[in-house]
Amino acid sequence: MESMAKLRLMSDYSDVEQDGMPPMTVCGADSTVRTRLDPDQIKSSHHWEVFHAQMGGGKTIPLLKTMLSSSCVNDCNYCVFRSQRDFQRLSFSPDEMAAAFMQLVRKGFVQGLFLSSGITGSGVKSQDRLIDTVEIVRKKYHFGGYIHLKILPGAEQAQIERAMQLSNRVSINLEAPNPERLRFLAPRKDFSGNLLPRIAWMDSIRSAMVPAGGYKGDPSLTTQLVMGAAGENDIEMLTVSELLYSRYHLARVYYSRFNPGVNTPLENLPPAPFIRMVRLYQASFLLRDYGFSMEEMPFMQDGFLPTGIDPKVAWAKDNLSEVPVELNLADREGLLRIPGIGLVGAQKIIAARREKKLTDLKQLTALGISPKRAAPFVLLNGNRPAVQLELPI
Ligand code: SF4
């Protein structure tokens, strides 16, 4: 089969949408937003989906996100590529995938690659094929753009090191927050003996690479947790997220909202609610960037975050309503506790108050900070803002 037709079919296999969401696939992460290319734009009988990856600073680039093989020896219960599912499997050789990707780059359809694979033979063999593909893209075609390469369960340390030398980002999916939940989702995967040690390797390899630089600098590390399929609560999700951020320095833990795939053992489970994912991300950023601890998260008795309120606002209502923060005196950490004030906003407030005391909410607006969220929790030169605004959610 011609390469472009295979790419299109690979896209179709993971394109059976339910509830407006793609089904759980893989060994592929949800750090991307997908859009279907306009067929007129493609000028070909085949079309495929392009994903938009956020590069930081608000910039996104179009990415080919695909798999080298849709065959897999594993039977992860949520995955549409599991071995016991009956459908036509497709595989690319490294040369074939590299050439197909470069064809899309030359036509201007994509600027980067996110490559994963089902496990064929063994994790080591499949990882070799992934690395071979990227070697060809980098060395034969001299592609200097963005590459995110998956690390597969079972990959060897030397393979991970090579993958990191060639890629801008690498990731291995932890899938679940702990061994018990992983046994439910993917009985053949080993949380403590296989997946977590590879994350530790990734972190130590990167530490050693930093002085010399990896591919165009420091490759970032990410992982993905399936959210809402294994009965896990938010305490479990955020406990492992905090560990991954603090001990292994991951750039991001992605929460992949469960959506049942047809003909999988979990097909009758309901899809996970979108709002839960939003609250988990909000809480995880508080842990990663804002100096909050797990003890400060506003968990309910069942171990979930309330879905009706932003966790930072919930914390502020309990802790700042009676003791608001003086914007002219608070240090950076104190400012970051205030809803509506983020990393950039805190810096702007510190710079602005060196010039002039903050006495009016309009000064926040002038700094690009919406006063609506902050007002109930702040003092301006000793005074509560004159206009008490509704508590935001
Ligand atoms: S290892 Fe599991 S998640 Fe990955 S492709 Fe195979 S069945 Fe799917």
PDB file of C-alpha atoms and ligand atoms in Angstrom, residues 25-27 67 72 74-76 78-79 81-83 117-119 175 189, ligand 1:
ATOM      1  CA  THR A  25      -5.446   4.744  21.636  1.00  0.00           C
ATOM      2  CA  VAL A  26      -2.088   4.421  23.007  1.00  0.00           C
ATOM      3  CA  CYS A  27       1.230   5.012  23.406  1.00  0.00           C
ATOM      4  CA  MET A  67       2.411   5.336  14.697  1.00  0.00           C
ATOM      5  CA  CYS A  72       0.826  -4.682  19.324  1.00  0.00           C
ATOM      6  CA  ASN A  74      -0.100  -6.043  24.491  1.00  0.00           C
ATOM      7  CA  ASP A  75      -3.731  -6.031  25.548  1.00  0.00           C
ATOM      8  CA  CYS A  76      -4.189  -2.770  27.380  1.00  0.00           C
ATOM      9  CA  TYR A  78      -8.578   0.789  27.044  1.00  0.00           C
ATOM     10  CA  CYS A  79      -6.623   0.717  23.790  1.00  0.00           C
ATOM     11  CA  PHE A  81      -4.761  -1.185  19.128  1.00  0.00           C
ATOM     12  CA  ARG A  82      -4.784  -4.043  21.677  1.00  0.00           C
ATOM     13  CA  SER A  83      -3.802  -7.406  20.205  1.00  0.00           C
ATOM     14  CA  SER A 117       4.314   2.615  17.899  1.00  0.00           C
ATOM     15  CA  GLY A 118       2.532  -0.469  19.064  1.00  0.00           C
ATOM     16  CA  ILE A 119       4.889  -3.079  20.420  1.00  0.00           C
ATOM     17  CA  GLU A 175      -0.999   5.383  32.172  1.00  0.00           C
ATOM     18  CA  LYS A 189       2.477  -3.344  32.056  1.00  0.00           C
TER      19      LYS A 189
HETATM   20  S1  SF4 B   1       1.146  -1.160  24.567  1.00  0.00           S
HETATM   21 FE1  SF4 B   1      -1.011  -1.019  25.201  1.00  0.00          FE
HETATM   22  S2  SF4 B   1      -1.506   1.169  24.883  1.00  0.00           S
HETATM   23 FE2  SF4 B   1       0.352   0.744  23.691  1.00  0.00          FE
HETATM   24  S3  SF4 B   1      -0.401   0.190  21.617  1.00  0.00           S
HETATM   25 FE3  SF4 B   1      -0.130  -1.706  22.774  1.00  0.00          FE
HETATM   26  S4  SF4 B   1      -2.159  -2.151  23.622  1.00  0.00           S
HETATM   27 FE4  SF4 B   1      -2.125   0.002  23.025  1.00  0.00          FE
END
